[in-house]
Short mmCIF file of C-alpha atoms in Angstrom, two decimals:
data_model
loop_
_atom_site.label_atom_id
_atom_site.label_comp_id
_atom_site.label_asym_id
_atom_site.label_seq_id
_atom_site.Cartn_x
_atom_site.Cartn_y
_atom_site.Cartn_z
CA UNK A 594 -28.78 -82.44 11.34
CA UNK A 595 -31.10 -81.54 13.75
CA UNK A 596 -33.99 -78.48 13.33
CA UNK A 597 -33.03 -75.36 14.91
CA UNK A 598 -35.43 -72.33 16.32
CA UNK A 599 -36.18 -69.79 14.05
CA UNK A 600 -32.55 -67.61 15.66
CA UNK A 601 -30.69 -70.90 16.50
CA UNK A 602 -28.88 -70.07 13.12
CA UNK A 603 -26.27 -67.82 15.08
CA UNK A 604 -25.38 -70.79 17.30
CA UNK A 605 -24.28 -72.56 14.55
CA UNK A 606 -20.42 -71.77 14.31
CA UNK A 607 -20.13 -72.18 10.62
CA UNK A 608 -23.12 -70.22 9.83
CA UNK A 609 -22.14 -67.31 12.09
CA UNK A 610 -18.58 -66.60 10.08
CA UNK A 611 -20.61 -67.22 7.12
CA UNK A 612 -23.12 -64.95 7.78
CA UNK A 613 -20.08 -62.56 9.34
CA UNK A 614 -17.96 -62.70 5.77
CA UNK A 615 -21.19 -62.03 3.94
CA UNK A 616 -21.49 -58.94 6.41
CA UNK A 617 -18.16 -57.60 6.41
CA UNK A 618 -17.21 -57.96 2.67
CA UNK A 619 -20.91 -56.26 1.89
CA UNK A 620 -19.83 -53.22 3.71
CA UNK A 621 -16.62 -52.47 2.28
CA UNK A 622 -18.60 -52.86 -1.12
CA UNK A 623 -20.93 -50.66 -0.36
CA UNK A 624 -18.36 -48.08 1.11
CA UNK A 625 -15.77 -48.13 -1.64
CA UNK A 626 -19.04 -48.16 -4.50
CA UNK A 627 -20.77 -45.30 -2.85
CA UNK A 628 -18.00 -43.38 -2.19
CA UNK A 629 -16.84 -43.74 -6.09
CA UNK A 630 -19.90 -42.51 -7.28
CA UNK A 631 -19.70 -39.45 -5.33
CA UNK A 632 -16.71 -39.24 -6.58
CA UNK A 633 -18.06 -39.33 -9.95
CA UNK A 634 -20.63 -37.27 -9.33
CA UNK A 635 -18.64 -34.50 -8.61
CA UNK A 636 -15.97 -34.59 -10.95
CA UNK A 637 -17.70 -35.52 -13.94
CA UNK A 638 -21.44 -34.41 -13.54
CA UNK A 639 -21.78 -33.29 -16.93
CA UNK A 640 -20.67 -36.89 -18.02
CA UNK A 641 -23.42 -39.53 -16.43
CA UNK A 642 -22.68 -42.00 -18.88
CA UNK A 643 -19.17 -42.55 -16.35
CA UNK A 644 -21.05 -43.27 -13.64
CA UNK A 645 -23.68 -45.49 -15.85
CA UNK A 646 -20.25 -46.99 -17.44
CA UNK A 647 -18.58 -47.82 -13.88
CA UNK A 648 -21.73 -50.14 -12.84
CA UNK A 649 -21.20 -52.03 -16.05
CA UNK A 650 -18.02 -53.29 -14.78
CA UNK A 651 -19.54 -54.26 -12.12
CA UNK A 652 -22.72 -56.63 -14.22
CA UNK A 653 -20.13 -57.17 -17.58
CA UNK A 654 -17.65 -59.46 -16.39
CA UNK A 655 -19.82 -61.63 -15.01
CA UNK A 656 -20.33 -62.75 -18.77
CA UNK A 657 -16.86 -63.85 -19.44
CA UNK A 658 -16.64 -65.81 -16.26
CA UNK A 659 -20.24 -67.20 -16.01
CA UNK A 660 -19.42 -70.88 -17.54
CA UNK A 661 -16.82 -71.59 -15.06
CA UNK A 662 -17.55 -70.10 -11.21
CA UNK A 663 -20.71 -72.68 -10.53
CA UNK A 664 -18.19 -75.60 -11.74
CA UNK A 665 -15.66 -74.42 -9.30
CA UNK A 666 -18.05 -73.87 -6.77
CA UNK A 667 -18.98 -77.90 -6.91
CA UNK A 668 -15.97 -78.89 -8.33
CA UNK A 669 -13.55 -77.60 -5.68
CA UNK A 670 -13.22 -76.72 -2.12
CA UNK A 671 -15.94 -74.02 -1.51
CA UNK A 672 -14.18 -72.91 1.43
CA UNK A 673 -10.84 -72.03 -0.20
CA UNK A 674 -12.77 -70.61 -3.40
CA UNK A 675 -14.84 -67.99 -1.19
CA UNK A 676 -11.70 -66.87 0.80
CA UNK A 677 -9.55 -66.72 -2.61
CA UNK A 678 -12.18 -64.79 -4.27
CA UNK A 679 -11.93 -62.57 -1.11
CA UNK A 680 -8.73 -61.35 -0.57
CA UNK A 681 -7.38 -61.29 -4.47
CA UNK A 682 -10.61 -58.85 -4.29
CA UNK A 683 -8.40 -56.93 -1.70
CA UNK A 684 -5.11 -56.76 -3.48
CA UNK A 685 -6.80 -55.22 -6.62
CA UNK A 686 -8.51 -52.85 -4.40
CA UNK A 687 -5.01 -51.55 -3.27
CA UNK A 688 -4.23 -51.77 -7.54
CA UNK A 689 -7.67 -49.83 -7.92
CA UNK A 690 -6.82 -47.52 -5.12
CA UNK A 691 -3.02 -46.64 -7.44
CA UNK A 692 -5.43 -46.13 -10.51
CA UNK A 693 -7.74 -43.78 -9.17
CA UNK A 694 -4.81 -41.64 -7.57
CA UNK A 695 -2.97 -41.21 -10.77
CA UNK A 696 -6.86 -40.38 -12.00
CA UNK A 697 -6.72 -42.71 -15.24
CA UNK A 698 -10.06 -43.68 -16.57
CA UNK A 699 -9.38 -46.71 -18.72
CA UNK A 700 -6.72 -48.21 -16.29
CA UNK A 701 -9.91 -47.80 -13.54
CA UNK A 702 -12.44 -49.12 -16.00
CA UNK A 703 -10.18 -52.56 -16.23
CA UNK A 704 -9.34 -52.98 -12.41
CA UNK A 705 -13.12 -52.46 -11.72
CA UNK A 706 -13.72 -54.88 -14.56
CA UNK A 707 -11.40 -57.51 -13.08
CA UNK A 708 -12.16 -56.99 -9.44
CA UNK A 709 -15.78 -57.95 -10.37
CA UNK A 710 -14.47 -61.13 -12.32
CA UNK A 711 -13.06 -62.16 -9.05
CA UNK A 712 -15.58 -61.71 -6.59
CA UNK A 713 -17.93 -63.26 -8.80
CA UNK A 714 -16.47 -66.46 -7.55
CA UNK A 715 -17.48 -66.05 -4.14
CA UNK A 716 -21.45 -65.78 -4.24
CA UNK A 717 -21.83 -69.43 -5.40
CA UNK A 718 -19.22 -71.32 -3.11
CA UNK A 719 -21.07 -69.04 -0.10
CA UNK A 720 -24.29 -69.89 -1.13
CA UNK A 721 -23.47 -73.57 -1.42
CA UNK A 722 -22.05 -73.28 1.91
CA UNK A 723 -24.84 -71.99 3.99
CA UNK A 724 -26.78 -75.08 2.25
CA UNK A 725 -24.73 -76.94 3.53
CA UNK A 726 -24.31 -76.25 7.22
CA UNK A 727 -27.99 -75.27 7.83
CA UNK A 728 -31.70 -77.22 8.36
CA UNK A 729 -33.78 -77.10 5.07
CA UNK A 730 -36.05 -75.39 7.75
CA UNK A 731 -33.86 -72.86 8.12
CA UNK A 732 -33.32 -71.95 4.69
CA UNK A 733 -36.08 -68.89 5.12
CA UNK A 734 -34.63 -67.79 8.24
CA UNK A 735 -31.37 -67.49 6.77
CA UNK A 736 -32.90 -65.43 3.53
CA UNK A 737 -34.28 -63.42 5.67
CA UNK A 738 -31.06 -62.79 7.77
CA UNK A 739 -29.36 -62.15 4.37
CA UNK A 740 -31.84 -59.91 3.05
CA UNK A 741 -31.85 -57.98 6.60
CA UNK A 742 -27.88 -57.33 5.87
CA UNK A 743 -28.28 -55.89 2.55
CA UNK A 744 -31.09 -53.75 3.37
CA UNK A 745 -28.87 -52.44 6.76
CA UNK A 746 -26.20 -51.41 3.48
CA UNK A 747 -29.04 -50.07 1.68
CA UNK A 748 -29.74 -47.91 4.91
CA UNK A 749 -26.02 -46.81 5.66
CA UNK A 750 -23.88 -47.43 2.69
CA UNK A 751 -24.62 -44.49 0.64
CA UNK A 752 -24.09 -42.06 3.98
CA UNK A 753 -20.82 -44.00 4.76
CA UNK A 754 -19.84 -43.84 1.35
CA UNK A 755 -20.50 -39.55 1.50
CA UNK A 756 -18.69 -39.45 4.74
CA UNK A 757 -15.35 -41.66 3.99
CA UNK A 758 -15.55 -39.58 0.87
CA UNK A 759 -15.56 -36.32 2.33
CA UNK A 760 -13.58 -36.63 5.41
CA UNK A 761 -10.65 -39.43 4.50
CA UNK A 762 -11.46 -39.23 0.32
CA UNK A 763 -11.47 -41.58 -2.33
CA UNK A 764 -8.59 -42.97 -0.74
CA UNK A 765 -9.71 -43.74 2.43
CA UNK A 766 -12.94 -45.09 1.23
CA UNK A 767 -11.21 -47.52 -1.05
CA UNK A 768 -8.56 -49.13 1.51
CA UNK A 769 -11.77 -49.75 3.64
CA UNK A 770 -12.94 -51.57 1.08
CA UNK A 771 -10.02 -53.66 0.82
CA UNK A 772 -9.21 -54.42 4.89
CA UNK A 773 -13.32 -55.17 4.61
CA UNK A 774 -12.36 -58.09 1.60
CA UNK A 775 -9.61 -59.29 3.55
CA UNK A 776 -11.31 -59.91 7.37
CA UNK A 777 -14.04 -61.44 5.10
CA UNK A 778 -11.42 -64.36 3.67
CA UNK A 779 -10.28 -64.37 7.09
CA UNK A 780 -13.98 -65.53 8.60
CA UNK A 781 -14.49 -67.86 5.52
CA UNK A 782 -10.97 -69.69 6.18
CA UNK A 783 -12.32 -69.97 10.13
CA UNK A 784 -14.95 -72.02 9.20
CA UNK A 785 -14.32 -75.80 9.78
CA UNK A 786 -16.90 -77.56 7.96
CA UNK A 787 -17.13 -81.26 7.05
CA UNK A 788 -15.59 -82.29 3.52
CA UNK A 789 -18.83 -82.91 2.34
CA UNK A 790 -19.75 -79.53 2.67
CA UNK A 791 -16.86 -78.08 1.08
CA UNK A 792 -16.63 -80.81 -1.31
CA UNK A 793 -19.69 -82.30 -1.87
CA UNK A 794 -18.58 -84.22 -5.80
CA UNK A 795 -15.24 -85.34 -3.95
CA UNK A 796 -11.77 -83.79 -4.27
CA UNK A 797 -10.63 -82.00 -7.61
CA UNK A 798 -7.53 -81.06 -8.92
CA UNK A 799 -7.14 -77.77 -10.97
CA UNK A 800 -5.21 -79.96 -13.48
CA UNK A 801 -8.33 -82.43 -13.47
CA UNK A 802 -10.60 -79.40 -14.46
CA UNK A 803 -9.81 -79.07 -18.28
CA UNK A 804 -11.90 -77.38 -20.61
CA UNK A 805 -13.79 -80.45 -21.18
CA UNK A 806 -14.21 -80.93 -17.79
CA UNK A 807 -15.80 -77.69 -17.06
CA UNK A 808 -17.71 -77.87 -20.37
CA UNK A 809 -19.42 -80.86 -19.66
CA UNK A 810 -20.09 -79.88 -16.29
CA UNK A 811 -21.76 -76.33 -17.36
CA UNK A 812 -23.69 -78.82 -19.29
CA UNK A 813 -24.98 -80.59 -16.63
CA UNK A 814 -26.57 -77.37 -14.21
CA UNK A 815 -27.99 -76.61 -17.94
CA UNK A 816 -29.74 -80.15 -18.32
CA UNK A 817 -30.75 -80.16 -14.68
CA UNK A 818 -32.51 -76.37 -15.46
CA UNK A 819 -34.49 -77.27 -18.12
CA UNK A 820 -35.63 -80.85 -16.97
CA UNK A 821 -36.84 -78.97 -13.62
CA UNK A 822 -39.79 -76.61 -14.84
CA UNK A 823 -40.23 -75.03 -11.44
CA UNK A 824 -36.63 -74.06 -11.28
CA UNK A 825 -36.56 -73.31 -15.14
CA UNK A 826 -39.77 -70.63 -14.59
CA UNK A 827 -38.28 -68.70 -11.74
CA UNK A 828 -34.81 -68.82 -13.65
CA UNK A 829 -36.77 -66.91 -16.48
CA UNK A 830 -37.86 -64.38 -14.16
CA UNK A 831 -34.41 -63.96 -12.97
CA UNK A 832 -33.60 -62.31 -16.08
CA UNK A 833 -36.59 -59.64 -16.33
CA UNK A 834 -34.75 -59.03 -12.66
CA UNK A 835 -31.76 -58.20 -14.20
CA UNK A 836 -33.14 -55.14 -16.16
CA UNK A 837 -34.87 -53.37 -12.88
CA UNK A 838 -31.29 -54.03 -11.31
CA UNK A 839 -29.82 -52.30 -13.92
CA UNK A 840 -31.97 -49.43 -13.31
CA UNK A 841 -31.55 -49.05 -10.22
CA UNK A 842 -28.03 -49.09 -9.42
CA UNK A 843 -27.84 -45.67 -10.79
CA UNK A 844 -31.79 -44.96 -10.50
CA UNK A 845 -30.77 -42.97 -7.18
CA UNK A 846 -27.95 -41.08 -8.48
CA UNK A 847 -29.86 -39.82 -11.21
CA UNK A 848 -33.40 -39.03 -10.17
CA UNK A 849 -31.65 -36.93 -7.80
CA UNK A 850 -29.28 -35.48 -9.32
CA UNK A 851 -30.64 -34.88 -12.97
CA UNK A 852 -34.84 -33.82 -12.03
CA UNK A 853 -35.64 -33.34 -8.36
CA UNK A 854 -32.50 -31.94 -6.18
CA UNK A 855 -29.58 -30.95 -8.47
CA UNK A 856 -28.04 -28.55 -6.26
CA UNK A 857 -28.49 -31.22 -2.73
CA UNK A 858 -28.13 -34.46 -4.78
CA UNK A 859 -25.73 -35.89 -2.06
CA UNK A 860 -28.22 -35.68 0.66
CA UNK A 861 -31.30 -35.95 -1.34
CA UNK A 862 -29.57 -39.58 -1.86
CA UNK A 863 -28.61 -40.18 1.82
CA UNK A 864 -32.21 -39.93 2.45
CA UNK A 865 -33.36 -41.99 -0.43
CA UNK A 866 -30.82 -45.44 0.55
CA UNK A 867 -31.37 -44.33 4.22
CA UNK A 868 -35.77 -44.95 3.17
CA UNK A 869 -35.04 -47.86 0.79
CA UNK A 870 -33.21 -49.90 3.53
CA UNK A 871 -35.26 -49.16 6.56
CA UNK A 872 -38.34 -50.47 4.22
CA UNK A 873 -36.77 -53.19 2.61
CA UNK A 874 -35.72 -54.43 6.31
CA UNK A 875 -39.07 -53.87 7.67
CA UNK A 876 -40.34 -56.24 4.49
CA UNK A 877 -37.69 -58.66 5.24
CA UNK A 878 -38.35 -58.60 9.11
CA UNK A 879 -42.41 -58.91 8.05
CA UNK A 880 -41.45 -61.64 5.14
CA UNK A 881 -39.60 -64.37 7.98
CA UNK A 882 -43.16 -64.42 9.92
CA UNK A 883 -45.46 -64.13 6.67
CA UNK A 884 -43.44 -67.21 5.09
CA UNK A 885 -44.90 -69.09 7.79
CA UNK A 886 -48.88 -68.52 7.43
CA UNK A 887 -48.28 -68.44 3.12
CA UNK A 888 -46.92 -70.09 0.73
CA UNK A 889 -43.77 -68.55 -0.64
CA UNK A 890 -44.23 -68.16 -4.54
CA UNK A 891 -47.73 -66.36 -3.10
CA UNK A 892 -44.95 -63.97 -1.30
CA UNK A 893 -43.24 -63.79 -4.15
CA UNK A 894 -45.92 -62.89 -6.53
CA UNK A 895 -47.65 -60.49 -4.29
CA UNK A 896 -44.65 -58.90 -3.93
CA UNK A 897 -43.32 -58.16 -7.32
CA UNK A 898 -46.83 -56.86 -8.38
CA UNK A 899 -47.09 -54.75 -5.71
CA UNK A 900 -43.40 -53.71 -6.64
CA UNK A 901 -44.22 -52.79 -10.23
CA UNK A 902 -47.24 -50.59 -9.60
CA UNK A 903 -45.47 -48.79 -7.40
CA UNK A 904 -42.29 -48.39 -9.49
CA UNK A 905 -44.22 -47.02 -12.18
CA UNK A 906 -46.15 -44.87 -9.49
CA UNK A 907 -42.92 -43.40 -9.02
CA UNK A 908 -42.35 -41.66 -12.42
CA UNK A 909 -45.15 -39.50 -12.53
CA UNK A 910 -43.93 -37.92 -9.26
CA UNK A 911 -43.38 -34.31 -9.15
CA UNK A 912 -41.24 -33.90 -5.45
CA UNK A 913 -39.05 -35.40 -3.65
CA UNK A 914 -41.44 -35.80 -0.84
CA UNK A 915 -44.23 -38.18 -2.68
CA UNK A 916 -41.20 -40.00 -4.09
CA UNK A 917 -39.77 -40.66 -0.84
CA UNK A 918 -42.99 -42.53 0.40
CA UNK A 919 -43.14 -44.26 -3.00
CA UNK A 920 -39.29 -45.69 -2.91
CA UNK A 921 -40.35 -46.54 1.10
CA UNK A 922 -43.52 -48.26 0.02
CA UNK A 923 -41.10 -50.61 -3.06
CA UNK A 924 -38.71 -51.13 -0.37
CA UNK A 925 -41.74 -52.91 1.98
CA UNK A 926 -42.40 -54.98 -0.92
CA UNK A 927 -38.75 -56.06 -2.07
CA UNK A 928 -37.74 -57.49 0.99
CA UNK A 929 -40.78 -60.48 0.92
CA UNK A 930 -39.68 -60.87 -2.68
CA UNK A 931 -36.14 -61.61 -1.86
CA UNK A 932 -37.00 -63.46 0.95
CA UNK A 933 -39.12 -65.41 -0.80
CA UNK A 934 -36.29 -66.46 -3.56
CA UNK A 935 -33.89 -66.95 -1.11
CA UNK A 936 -35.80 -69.53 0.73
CA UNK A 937 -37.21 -70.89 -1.88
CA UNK A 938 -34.22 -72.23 -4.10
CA UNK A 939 -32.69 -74.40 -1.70
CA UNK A 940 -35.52 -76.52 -1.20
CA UNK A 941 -36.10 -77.68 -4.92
CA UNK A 942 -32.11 -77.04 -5.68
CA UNK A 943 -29.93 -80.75 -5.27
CA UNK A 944 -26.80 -79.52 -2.72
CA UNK A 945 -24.49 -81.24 -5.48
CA UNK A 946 -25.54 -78.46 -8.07
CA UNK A 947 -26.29 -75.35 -6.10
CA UNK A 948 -22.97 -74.16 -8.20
CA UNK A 949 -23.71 -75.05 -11.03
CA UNK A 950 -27.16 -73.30 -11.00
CA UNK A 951 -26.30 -70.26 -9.42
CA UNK A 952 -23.78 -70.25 -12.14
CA UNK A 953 -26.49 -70.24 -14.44
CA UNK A 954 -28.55 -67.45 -12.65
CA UNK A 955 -25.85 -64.85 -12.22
CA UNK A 956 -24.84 -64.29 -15.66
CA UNK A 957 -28.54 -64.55 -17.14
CA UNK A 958 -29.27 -61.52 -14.76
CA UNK A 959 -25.84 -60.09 -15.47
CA UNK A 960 -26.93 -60.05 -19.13
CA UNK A 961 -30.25 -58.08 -18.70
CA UNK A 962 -28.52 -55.76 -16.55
CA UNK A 963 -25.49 -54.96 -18.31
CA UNK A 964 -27.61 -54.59 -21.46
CA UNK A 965 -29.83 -51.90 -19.52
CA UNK A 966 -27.03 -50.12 -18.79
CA UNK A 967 -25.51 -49.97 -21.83
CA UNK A 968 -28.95 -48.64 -23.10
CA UNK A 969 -29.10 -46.36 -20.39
CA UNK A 970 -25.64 -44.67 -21.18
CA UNK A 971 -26.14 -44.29 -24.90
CA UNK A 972 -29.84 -42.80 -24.06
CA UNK A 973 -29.67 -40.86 -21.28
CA UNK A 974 -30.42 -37.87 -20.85
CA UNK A 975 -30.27 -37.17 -24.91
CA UNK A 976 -33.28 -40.20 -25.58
CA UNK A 977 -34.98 -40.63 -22.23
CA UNK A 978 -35.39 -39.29 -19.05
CA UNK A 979 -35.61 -40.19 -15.50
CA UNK A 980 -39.15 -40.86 -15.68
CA UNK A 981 -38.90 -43.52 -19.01
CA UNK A 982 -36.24 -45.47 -17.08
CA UNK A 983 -39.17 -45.58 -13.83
CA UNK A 984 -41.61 -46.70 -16.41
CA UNK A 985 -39.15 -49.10 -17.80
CA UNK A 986 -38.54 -50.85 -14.98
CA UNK A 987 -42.16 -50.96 -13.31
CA UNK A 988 -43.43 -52.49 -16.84
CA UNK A 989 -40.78 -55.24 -16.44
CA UNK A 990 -41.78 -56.19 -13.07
CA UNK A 991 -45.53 -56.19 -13.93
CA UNK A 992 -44.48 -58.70 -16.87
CA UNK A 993 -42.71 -61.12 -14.21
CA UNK A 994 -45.68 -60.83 -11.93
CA UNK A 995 -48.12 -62.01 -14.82
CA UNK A 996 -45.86 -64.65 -15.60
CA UNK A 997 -44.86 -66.19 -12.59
CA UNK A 998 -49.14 -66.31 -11.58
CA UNK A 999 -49.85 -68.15 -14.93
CA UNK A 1000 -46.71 -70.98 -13.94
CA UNK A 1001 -45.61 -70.91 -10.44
CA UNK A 1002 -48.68 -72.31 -8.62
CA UNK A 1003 -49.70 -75.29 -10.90
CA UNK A 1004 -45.61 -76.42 -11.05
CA UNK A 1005 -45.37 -75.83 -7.13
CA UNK A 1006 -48.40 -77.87 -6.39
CA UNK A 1007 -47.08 -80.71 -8.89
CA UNK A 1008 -43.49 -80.91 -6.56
CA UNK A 1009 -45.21 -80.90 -3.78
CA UNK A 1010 -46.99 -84.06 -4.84
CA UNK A 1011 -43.83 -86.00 -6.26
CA UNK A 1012 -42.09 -84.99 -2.86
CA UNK A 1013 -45.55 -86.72 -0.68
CA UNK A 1014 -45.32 -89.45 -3.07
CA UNK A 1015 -41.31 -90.03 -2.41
CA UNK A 1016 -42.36 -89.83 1.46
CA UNK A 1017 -44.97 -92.94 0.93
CA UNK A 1018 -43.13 -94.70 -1.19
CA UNK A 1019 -40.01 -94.49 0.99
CA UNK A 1020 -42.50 -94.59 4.15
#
């Protein structure tokens, strides 16, 4: 495969319906999520431990399904996994869309619960994809891209979310998300990729995957972990990661809501995603140019530290004004971070077990962040307050930072030399 210019990505079919699932199923998420909370909000504001309960299902399931999605993802067709994963997501959207009309929170809870399960099955085979159709040059670029599209979500979600929510309702909001899960299967199924990229271990039978099978498999991504220290140390990090995402998916929601705007939460929190994604794309925009003059674990570190001071910066403030500039300022320093992982891990990940790993990943973060949460809605606001969870989170990141400077430069140095000594020898 030949190298590409830095935007030669989007003439690369495959990559562009990739990149165009990724896109389209993101928005409908962030729609139909923001729009819930609202929703939430509103009906049960003297309840926050709904709204802190409703995330969980998002992080939770990932735990029951964690040994199995990275299999599938090398085991069987990637292709056909992604757009599976996409439109079941759909069809218990509609169900989800029945369960919040008849306004039943347990029968909500569990079609939240197993959406998640579903589309949990879709980040892997994606991932594994884009490996597989792109340059190991472009790996950055595409992070980049990737990180660009979340932040634009960041930046508009939460208003689209308010508006589908107050002009078409819960309703509305919620069949968007589903027609957004079902043109995303529709781009993933448009692909046409070698069989090598959608099946790079050969053909496999759903009968051929027994328990055993998949066991010894999960095995395998677990063996390849620990005998890679570089991969193992930034896998340990992953989890610390989890707990500041489980902060801050309802972070927002209730810093606004709960200390500095009660009465103007909604737009208080417009403005706050609105800040958060034009910074984060602004980092990610700065991160694809600084990846070339630095090395990126000296991104990454630079940017988490940077990221905790801050964080913890932003619990002492007293308005809405110095915390805007402080959220803006974390968001500048996020996007390098992400950028830096996401270009990063396919260069010292084997294609074969991209699956397997992310497999690995997922629910370790999962667990930190569904265990925040659950912390969070048996604390809060009786235990702690909005500033502790701040705190909580900035602390976390500092710890990561520390970490990763002690192991990330000695083990990075040490692959480079094995990979200049494969080149010789092979030379």
């Amino acid at each position: 495969m030949e190298k590409k210019s830095t935007l030669g990505v989007f003439r690369n079919d495959n990559y562009r319906r990739l990149f165009s699932a990724t896109l389209t199923s993101q928005m409908g998420r962030e729609i139909g999520m923001s729009a819930f909370a609202f929703y939430l909000l509103e009906r049960f504001g003297a309840q926050p431990i709904y709204t802190t309960l409703t995330q969980m299902m998002y992080s939770l399931p990932t735990l029951f399904v964690f040994f199995i999605v990275g299999v599938v993802a090398d085991r069987m067709d990637r292709q056909r996994i992604a757009a599976n994963s996409d439109w079941i997501s759909a069809a218990l959207s509609l169900t989800f869309l029945g369960a919040v009309t008849l306004g039943w929170m347990p029968l909500i809870f569990a079609i939240l619960f197993l959406r998640s399960a579903v589309s949990n099955f879709f980040a892997p085979a994606e991932a594994a994809m884009v490996q597989g159709v792109l340059h190991k040059d472009e790996y950055t670029t595409a992070a980049g891209l990737n990180q660009m599209v979340m932040s634009v979500f960041m930046l508009f979600g939460t208003a689209l979310g308010l508006f589908f929510y107050r002009f078409v309702g819960i309703q509305g909001a919620i069949l968007v998300d589903a027609l957004a899960f079902m043109i995303s299967g529709w781009f993933i199924r448009t692909c046409k990729m070698r069989e090598q990229v959608r099946c790079p271990n050969g053909k496999t039978t759903w009968r051929e995957l027994n328990f055993g099978n998949v066991l010894s498999d999960f095995k395998a991504g677990m063996i390849y972990i620990l005998q890679n220290k570089l991969l193992l140390s930034i896998i340990l990090g992953f989890f610390l990661f989890g707990i500041v995402n489980g902060g801050f998916s309802v972070l927002f929601m209730y810093v606004t809501k709960y200390k500095l705007d009660p009465i103007n939460y909604e737009n208080s929190m417009v403005v706050l995603s609105m800040l958060f994604g034009i910074s984060i794309m602004a980092g990610s925009v700065f991160a694809t140019f600084l990846a070339k003059k630095v090395k990126l674990y000296q991104m990454l570190i630079g940017g988490i530290l940077l990221a905790g001071a801050l964080i913890v910066f932003a619990g002492f403030t007293p308005s809405k004004f110095t915390l805007y500039i402080l959220v803006f300022c974390i968001g500048l320093t996020l996007g390098p971070i992400n950028v830096a992982i996401g270009g990063w891990m396919p260069q010292i990940v084997s294609p074969k077990l991209m699956g397997r790993v992310q497999g690995w990943i997922n629910p370790l973060m999962m667990l930190a962040q569904t265990t925040t949460l659950g912390i969070i809605a048996v604390t809060f606001p009786r235990f702690i307050n909005v500033d502790m969870i701040f705190y909580g989170m900035g602390t976390v990141m500092l710890i990561v930072a520390v970490f990763y400077i002690s192991v990330l430069p000695k083990l990075e140095t040490r692959r480079q030399q094995q990979l200049e000594h494969l080149g010789a020898v092979s030379g």
